[in-house]
mmCIF file of C-alpha atoms in Angstrom:
data_model
loop_
_atom_site.group_PDB
_atom_site.id
_atom_site.type_symbol
_atom_site.label_atom_id
_atom_site.label_comp_id
_atom_site.label_asym_id
_atom_site.label_seq_id
_atom_site.Cartn_x
_atom_site.Cartn_y
_atom_site.Cartn_z
ATOM 1 C CA UNK A 113 63.765 73.836 59.069
ATOM 2 C CA UNK A 114 63.815 74.408 62.301
ATOM 3 C CA UNK A 115 63.128 76.873 64.756
ATOM 4 C CA UNK A 116 66.164 78.845 64.491
ATOM 5 C CA UNK A 117 65.912 79.176 61.418
ATOM 6 C CA UNK A 118 62.531 80.407 61.127
ATOM 7 C CA UNK A 119 62.496 83.151 63.849
ATOM 8 C CA UNK A 120 66.049 84.688 61.922
ATOM 9 C CA UNK A 121 64.092 84.472 57.943
ATOM 10 C CA UNK A 122 60.993 86.112 60.355
ATOM 11 C CA UNK A 123 63.939 88.536 61.828
ATOM 12 C CA UNK A 124 64.585 89.611 58.274
ATOM 13 C CA UNK A 125 60.806 89.464 56.859
ATOM 14 C CA UNK A 126 60.157 92.162 59.466
ATOM 15 C CA UNK A 127 63.015 94.162 58.786
ATOM 16 C CA UNK A 128 63.157 94.552 54.674
ATOM 17 C CA UNK A 129 59.476 94.066 54.014
ATOM 18 C CA UNK A 130 57.183 94.967 56.924
ATOM 19 C CA UNK A 131 60.170 97.536 57.507
ATOM 20 C CA UNK A 132 59.229 97.353 61.846
ATOM 21 C CA UNK A 133 61.643 99.563 63.915
ATOM 22 C CA UNK A 134 64.260 98.095 65.568
ATOM 23 C CA UNK A 135 62.950 97.880 68.980
ATOM 24 C CA UNK A 136 59.848 96.086 67.312
ATOM 25 C CA UNK A 137 61.730 93.641 65.781
ATOM 26 C CA UNK A 138 63.863 92.621 69.036
ATOM 27 C CA UNK A 139 60.615 92.379 70.926
ATOM 28 C CA UNK A 140 58.841 90.024 68.577
ATOM 29 C CA UNK A 141 61.767 87.669 67.996
ATOM 30 C CA UNK A 142 62.826 87.482 71.743
ATOM 31 C CA UNK A 143 58.729 86.557 72.250
ATOM 32 C CA UNK A 144 59.521 83.434 68.968
ATOM 33 C CA UNK A 145 62.129 82.589 70.817
ATOM 34 C CA UNK A 146 60.853 82.248 73.917
ATOM 35 C CA UNK A 147 57.588 80.890 72.564
ATOM 36 C CA UNK A 148 59.803 78.080 70.860
ATOM 37 C CA UNK A 149 62.211 77.358 74.025
ATOM 38 C CA UNK A 150 58.517 76.365 75.377
ATOM 39 C CA UNK A 151 57.228 74.287 72.726
ATOM 40 C CA UNK A 152 59.842 72.457 72.869
ATOM 41 C CA UNK A 153 59.661 71.413 76.539
ATOM 42 C CA UNK A 154 55.912 71.314 76.121
ATOM 43 C CA UNK A 155 55.984 68.704 73.354
ATOM 44 C CA UNK A 156 59.484 67.096 74.384
ATOM 45 C CA UNK A 157 61.121 67.754 70.685
ATOM 46 C CA UNK A 158 62.970 70.074 68.014
ATOM 47 C CA UNK A 159 60.374 72.699 67.101
ATOM 48 C CA UNK A 160 60.593 72.969 63.360
ATOM 49 C CA UNK A 161 58.127 74.235 60.621
ATOM 50 C CA UNK A 162 55.944 71.250 60.960
ATOM 51 C CA UNK A 163 55.409 71.273 64.155
ATOM 52 C CA UNK A 164 54.579 75.150 64.138
ATOM 53 C CA UNK A 165 51.756 74.310 61.344
ATOM 54 C CA UNK A 166 50.274 71.249 63.919
ATOM 55 C CA UNK A 167 49.816 73.431 66.937
ATOM 56 C CA UNK A 168 46.470 74.398 68.755
ATOM 57 C CA UNK A 169 44.940 76.759 70.504
ATOM 58 C CA UNK A 170 45.160 74.959 73.539
ATOM 59 C CA UNK A 171 49.445 74.908 72.536
ATOM 60 C CA UNK A 172 48.986 79.311 72.736
ATOM 61 C CA UNK A 173 46.643 78.918 76.085
ATOM 62 C CA UNK A 174 49.460 76.984 77.943
ATOM 63 C CA UNK A 175 52.206 79.142 76.390
ATOM 64 C CA UNK A 176 50.365 82.128 77.823
ATOM 65 C CA UNK A 177 49.493 80.502 81.273
ATOM 66 C CA UNK A 178 52.833 79.752 81.563
ATOM 67 C CA UNK A 179 54.236 83.354 81.055
ATOM 68 C CA UNK A 180 51.524 84.811 83.618
ATOM 69 C CA UNK A 181 52.682 82.554 86.016
ATOM 70 C CA UNK A 182 56.166 84.769 85.193
ATOM 71 C CA UNK A 183 53.908 87.971 85.999
ATOM 72 C CA UNK A 184 53.147 88.893 82.880
ATOM 73 C CA UNK A 185 50.029 91.344 82.793
ATOM 74 C CA UNK A 186 47.093 91.842 80.403
ATOM 75 C CA UNK A 187 49.126 94.337 78.204
ATOM 76 C CA UNK A 188 52.141 92.286 77.302
ATOM 77 C CA UNK A 189 50.092 88.942 77.371
ATOM 78 C CA UNK A 190 47.989 90.439 74.783
ATOM 79 C CA UNK A 191 51.222 92.189 72.805
ATOM 80 C CA UNK A 192 53.217 88.032 72.843
ATOM 81 C CA UNK A 193 49.631 86.642 71.797
ATOM 82 C CA UNK A 194 50.069 89.224 68.439
ATOM 83 C CA UNK A 195 53.245 89.137 68.130
ATOM 84 C CA UNK A 196 52.988 84.861 68.095
ATOM 85 C CA UNK A 197 49.652 85.111 65.254
ATOM 86 C CA UNK A 198 52.549 86.866 62.911
ATOM 87 C CA UNK A 199 55.333 84.359 63.448
ATOM 88 C CA UNK A 200 52.887 81.699 62.731
ATOM 89 C CA UNK A 201 50.814 83.305 59.216
ATOM 90 C CA UNK A 202 54.964 83.744 58.243
ATOM 91 C CA UNK A 203 56.266 80.527 59.065
ATOM 92 C CA UNK A 204 53.003 78.730 57.640
ATOM 93 C CA UNK A 205 53.095 80.085 54.328
ATOM 94 C CA UNK A 206 50.435 81.150 52.150
ATOM 95 C CA UNK A 207 47.070 80.017 53.289
ATOM 96 C CA UNK A 208 48.399 80.036 56.817
ATOM 97 C CA UNK A 209 45.826 79.328 59.417
ATOM 98 C CA UNK A 210 46.562 80.504 63.164
ATOM 99 C CA UNK A 211 44.577 78.661 65.898
ATOM 100 C CA UNK A 212 42.004 81.040 67.533
ATOM 101 C CA UNK A 213 42.249 82.011 70.464
ATOM 102 C CA UNK A 214 40.837 85.105 72.276
ATOM 103 C CA UNK A 215 43.932 87.064 73.918
ATOM 104 C CA UNK A 216 43.440 88.838 77.808
ATOM 105 C CA UNK A 217 41.026 92.465 77.788
ATOM 106 C CA UNK A 218 43.028 95.128 77.844
ATOM 107 C CA UNK A 219 41.705 98.449 79.276
ATOM 108 C CA UNK A 220 42.961 101.228 76.944
ATOM 109 C CA UNK A 221 44.824 104.029 79.195
ATOM 110 C CA UNK A 222 44.880 107.612 77.925
ATOM 111 C CA UNK A 223 47.758 109.597 76.924
ATOM 112 C CA UNK A 224 48.589 111.528 79.799
ATOM 113 C CA UNK A 225 50.319 114.899 78.469
ATOM 114 C CA UNK A 226 52.208 116.840 80.498
ATOM 115 C CA UNK A 227 51.503 120.845 80.935
ATOM 116 C CA UNK A 228 53.197 123.467 79.085
ATOM 117 C CA UNK A 229 55.120 124.647 82.230
ATOM 118 C CA UNK A 230 56.237 121.569 82.987
ATOM 119 C CA UNK A 231 57.256 120.295 80.086
ATOM 120 C CA UNK A 232 59.954 123.876 79.952
ATOM 121 C CA UNK A 233 60.267 122.963 83.309
ATOM 122 C CA UNK A 234 61.912 119.358 82.568
ATOM 123 C CA UNK A 235 64.055 120.405 79.635
ATOM 124 C CA UNK A 236 65.360 123.124 81.629
ATOM 125 C CA UNK A 237 66.090 121.043 84.223
ATOM 126 C CA UNK A 238 68.151 118.519 82.152
ATOM 127 C CA UNK A 239 70.262 120.915 80.899
ATOM 128 C CA UNK A 240 71.176 122.295 84.181
ATOM 129 C CA UNK A 241 72.181 119.667 85.845
ATOM 130 C CA UNK A 242 74.193 117.985 82.604
ATOM 131 C CA UNK A 243 77.556 117.129 83.045
ATOM 132 C CA UNK A 244 78.604 119.351 80.582
ATOM 133 C CA UNK A 245 77.953 122.737 78.572
ATOM 134 C CA UNK A 246 77.260 120.918 75.598
ATOM 135 C CA UNK A 247 75.312 118.464 76.257
ATOM 136 C CA UNK A 248 73.139 120.223 78.002
ATOM 137 C CA UNK A 249 72.059 122.413 75.506
ATOM 138 C CA UNK A 250 71.640 118.908 73.323
ATOM 139 C CA UNK A 251 69.466 117.352 75.245
ATOM 140 C CA UNK A 252 67.266 120.263 75.995
ATOM 141 C CA UNK A 253 67.169 121.254 71.707
ATOM 142 C CA UNK A 254 66.103 117.313 71.680
ATOM 143 C CA UNK A 255 63.372 117.585 74.466
ATOM 144 C CA UNK A 256 62.285 120.459 73.312
ATOM 145 C CA UNK A 257 61.824 119.438 69.321
ATOM 146 C CA UNK A 258 59.674 116.568 71.199
ATOM 147 C CA UNK A 259 57.842 118.856 72.536
ATOM 148 C CA UNK A 260 57.509 121.969 69.670
ATOM 149 C CA UNK A 261 57.131 119.060 67.012
ATOM 150 C CA UNK A 262 55.514 116.063 68.273
ATOM 151 C CA UNK A 263 57.928 114.085 67.858
ATOM 152 C CA UNK A 264 58.801 110.648 68.470
ATOM 153 C CA UNK A 265 62.076 109.799 70.244
ATOM 154 C CA UNK A 266 63.293 107.452 67.710
ATOM 155 C CA UNK A 267 62.302 110.275 64.877
ATOM 156 C CA UNK A 268 64.781 112.810 66.487
ATOM 157 C CA UNK A 269 67.200 110.528 66.854
ATOM 158 C CA UNK A 270 67.021 109.857 63.383
ATOM 159 C CA UNK A 271 67.654 113.132 62.131
ATOM 160 C CA UNK A 272 70.844 113.746 59.834
ATOM 161 C CA UNK A 273 72.990 116.702 59.718
ATOM 162 C CA UNK A 274 71.357 117.081 56.444
ATOM 163 C CA UNK A 275 68.553 119.203 58.190
ATOM 164 C CA UNK A 276 70.402 121.794 59.141
ATOM 165 C CA UNK A 277 70.008 124.277 59.312
ATOM 166 C CA UNK A 278 66.322 124.076 60.439
ATOM 167 C CA UNK A 279 64.262 126.214 58.486
ATOM 168 C CA UNK A 280 59.919 126.596 59.031
ATOM 169 C CA UNK A 281 60.044 122.922 58.566
ATOM 170 C CA UNK A 282 61.069 119.624 58.566
ATOM 171 C CA UNK A 283 60.818 116.290 57.151
ATOM 172 C CA UNK A 284 60.698 113.716 59.248
ATOM 173 C CA UNK A 285 60.315 109.611 58.946
ATOM 174 C CA UNK A 286 58.290 108.078 61.072
ATOM 175 C CA UNK A 287 56.957 104.357 61.486
ATOM 176 C CA UNK A 288 56.600 102.321 58.264
ATOM 177 C CA UNK A 289 59.247 105.164 56.501
ATOM 178 C CA UNK A 290 56.254 107.184 56.149
ATOM 179 C CA UNK A 291 57.683 110.983 55.679
ATOM 180 C CA UNK A 292 55.965 113.873 56.898
ATOM 181 C CA UNK A 293 56.272 117.552 57.237
ATOM 182 C CA UNK A 294 56.459 119.273 60.556
ATOM 183 C CA UNK A 295 56.691 123.227 61.227
ATOM 184 C CA UNK A 296 59.838 123.868 63.062
ATOM 185 C CA UNK A 297 58.972 126.813 65.938
ATOM 186 C CA UNK A 298 61.580 129.102 66.079
ATOM 187 C CA UNK A 299 62.639 128.680 69.654
ATOM 188 C CA UNK A 300 63.206 124.984 68.643
ATOM 189 C CA UNK A 301 65.531 126.007 65.631
ATOM 190 C CA UNK A 302 67.402 128.604 68.308
ATOM 191 C CA UNK A 303 67.803 125.532 70.255
ATOM 192 C CA UNK A 304 69.043 123.264 68.210
ATOM 193 C CA UNK A 305 71.135 125.794 66.600
ATOM 194 C CA UNK A 306 72.769 126.669 69.725
ATOM 195 C CA UNK A 307 73.739 122.726 70.486
ATOM 196 C CA UNK A 308 75.102 123.063 66.809
ATOM 197 C CA UNK A 309 77.255 125.473 67.764
ATOM 198 C CA UNK A 310 78.552 123.878 71.030
ATOM 199 C CA UNK A 311 79.013 120.408 70.029
ATOM 200 C CA UNK A 312 82.863 119.698 70.105
ATOM 201 C CA UNK A 313 82.261 116.939 67.678
ATOM 202 C CA UNK A 314 81.720 117.590 63.619
ATOM 203 C CA UNK A 315 77.963 117.046 62.546
ATOM 204 C CA UNK A 316 78.133 115.726 59.028
ATOM 205 C CA UNK A 317 75.345 115.656 56.711
ATOM 206 C CA UNK A 318 75.077 112.264 56.686
ATOM 207 C CA UNK A 319 75.542 111.683 60.498
ATOM 208 C CA UNK A 320 73.367 111.746 63.324
ATOM 209 C CA UNK A 321 72.111 115.440 64.142
ATOM 210 C CA UNK A 322 72.379 114.534 68.440
ATOM 211 C CA UNK A 323 75.519 113.133 69.165
ATOM 212 C CA UNK A 324 76.477 111.064 72.283
ATOM 213 C CA UNK A 325 79.883 111.878 74.854
ATOM 214 C CA UNK A 326 81.851 109.875 72.275
ATOM 215 C CA UNK A 327 80.961 111.638 69.230
ATOM 216 C CA UNK A 328 78.393 108.646 68.091
ATOM 217 C CA UNK A 329 74.924 108.630 67.537
ATOM 218 C CA UNK A 330 73.067 109.230 70.801
ATOM 219 C CA UNK A 331 71.326 106.526 72.475
ATOM 220 C CA UNK A 332 67.547 106.684 73.670
ATOM 221 C CA UNK A 333 68.327 105.454 76.983
ATOM 222 C CA UNK A 334 70.582 108.114 78.040
ATOM 223 C CA UNK A 335 67.960 110.671 77.193
ATOM 224 C CA UNK A 336 65.597 108.397 79.139
ATOM 225 C CA UNK A 337 67.810 108.963 82.046
ATOM 226 C CA UNK A 338 68.035 112.295 81.929
ATOM 227 C CA UNK A 339 64.450 112.990 82.306
ATOM 228 C CA UNK A 340 64.038 110.318 84.616
ATOM 229 C CA UNK A 341 66.764 112.194 86.913
ATOM 230 C CA UNK A 342 64.984 115.654 86.296
ATOM 231 C CA UNK A 343 61.340 114.635 86.857
ATOM 232 C CA UNK A 344 62.255 112.942 90.469
ATOM 233 C CA UNK A 345 64.398 116.203 91.341
ATOM 234 C CA UNK A 346 61.185 118.390 90.179
ATOM 235 C CA UNK A 347 58.376 115.905 91.717
ATOM 236 C CA UNK A 348 56.865 115.389 88.421
ATOM 237 C CA UNK A 349 54.765 111.967 87.884
ATOM 238 C CA UNK A 350 56.218 109.093 86.791
ATOM 239 C CA UNK A 351 54.088 109.791 83.531
ATOM 240 C CA UNK A 352 56.747 112.538 82.722
ATOM 241 C CA UNK A 353 58.548 110.367 79.878
ATOM 242 C CA UNK A 354 60.014 111.577 76.262
ATOM 243 C CA UNK A 355 57.329 110.378 74.891
ATOM 244 C CA UNK A 356 54.643 112.234 77.035
ATOM 245 C CA UNK A 357 56.238 115.825 75.527
ATOM 246 C CA UNK A 358 54.457 113.977 71.951
ATOM 247 C CA UNK A 359 51.608 113.453 73.979
ATOM 248 C CA UNK A 360 51.483 117.041 75.534
ATOM 249 C CA UNK A 361 52.137 118.611 71.942
ATOM 250 C CA UNK A 362 48.957 116.683 70.484
ATOM 251 C CA UNK A 363 46.513 117.479 73.347
ATOM 252 C CA UNK A 364 47.762 121.331 73.886
ATOM 253 C CA UNK A 365 47.378 122.019 69.630
ATOM 254 C CA UNK A 366 43.513 120.141 70.054
ATOM 255 C CA UNK A 367 42.568 122.220 72.550
ATOM 256 C CA UNK A 368 43.971 125.411 70.958
ATOM 257 C CA UNK A 369 41.696 124.876 67.976
ATOM 258 C CA UNK A 370 43.580 122.013 65.616
ATOM 259 C CA UNK A 371 41.254 119.854 63.667
ATOM 260 C CA UNK A 372 41.485 116.319 63.756
ATOM 261 C CA UNK A 373 42.856 115.845 59.949
ATOM 262 C CA UNK A 374 45.964 118.085 60.649
ATOM 263 C CA UNK A 375 46.547 116.644 63.725
ATOM 264 C CA UNK A 376 46.331 113.001 62.115
ATOM 265 C CA UNK A 377 49.345 114.337 59.562
ATOM 266 C CA UNK A 378 51.502 115.744 62.304
ATOM 267 C CA UNK A 379 51.740 113.424 64.030
ATOM 268 C CA UNK A 380 52.164 110.679 61.368
ATOM 269 C CA UNK A 381 49.218 108.502 62.314
ATOM 270 C CA UNK A 382 47.930 105.956 59.801
ATOM 271 C CA UNK A 383 44.738 105.998 61.541
ATOM 272 C CA UNK A 384 42.328 109.212 61.856
ATOM 273 C CA UNK A 385 41.264 106.591 65.119
ATOM 274 C CA UNK A 386 44.823 106.994 66.471
ATOM 275 C CA UNK A 387 44.292 110.470 66.592
ATOM 276 C CA UNK A 388 40.931 110.630 67.972
ATOM 277 C CA UNK A 389 42.278 109.340 71.518
ATOM 278 C CA UNK A 390 43.593 113.177 71.633
ATOM 279 C CA UNK A 391 39.451 113.873 71.999
ATOM 280 C CA UNK A 392 39.232 112.024 74.987
ATOM 281 C CA UNK A 393 42.374 113.306 76.540
ATOM 282 C CA UNK A 394 40.964 116.596 76.123
ATOM 283 C CA UNK A 395 37.673 116.401 77.342
ATOM 284 C CA UNK A 396 39.559 114.494 80.601
ATOM 285 C CA UNK A 397 41.080 117.646 80.894
ATOM 286 C CA UNK A 398 38.598 119.748 81.031
ATOM 287 C CA UNK A 399 36.754 117.766 83.119
ATOM 288 C CA UNK A 400 39.500 118.001 85.466
ATOM 289 C CA UNK A 401 39.991 121.504 85.798
ATOM 290 C CA UNK A 402 35.764 121.705 86.190
ATOM 291 C CA UNK A 403 36.266 119.529 89.517
ATOM 292 C CA UNK A 404 38.684 122.001 90.852
ATOM 293 C CA UNK A 405 37.089 125.278 89.734
ATOM 294 C CA UNK A 406 33.892 124.462 90.249
ATOM 295 C CA UNK A 407 32.421 125.877 93.321
ATOM 296 C CA UNK A 408 29.805 122.955 92.840
ATOM 297 C CA UNK A 409 31.951 119.913 91.727
#
């Protein structure tokens, strides 16, 4: 079986069996496609299942070296190596042995939360500068949902009209189709209701809750562009992104006394280890306050 057929089958495997998101699949498939193109030049011939089974660590090392020469950083190189391991395991079938190769060392950074005042200022500026009133109401409601309920942007854009009218809780489908229940603050529910009332397009139970200018599902790139423009206008740091609002939700709850297990459920993390990173964020925030406020710091 040739490379293009193997990549197509792997894409189907990621979608239906692994239940990976479209964004993840697109990145993984792009990596596999680049890798197979590299192998074709590196070995001088068509890439098929037999060639992939006979690869060595030197082949992977040569590919990563070529990618690093193109400017790929440690984090991206580690991500590509992880994707390739999955691809080779799949193409090798049961009992496949992937050539051992240690990935580049990646320094783990902490999530950077946005201050509560900055989060609200950001949402308000996005609304104020929208080209139409209903678009501003939509973006304000969406950003409030990210900050007030800790949703990922993909989770928020995946909501349908079936959630209306919003009650005190909301069922959210996250990664790997895992569902969780999150509370809905009255301010968030009010913002969503205001958007729905202003929206010129009908919001059916089986269609997207957040709609674009032409009535189709809202694209995440539109939201990111609005946030990017607002943070520049307000002089906020580059880390102020839609996903940073989710980090802020977690950090502020932890600072307010939430326990890790509850926070894990609210965020939809499969592992408590993913949630524990916020304890370090909270400690770092307290240290920053100490250094700026203590007369002897």
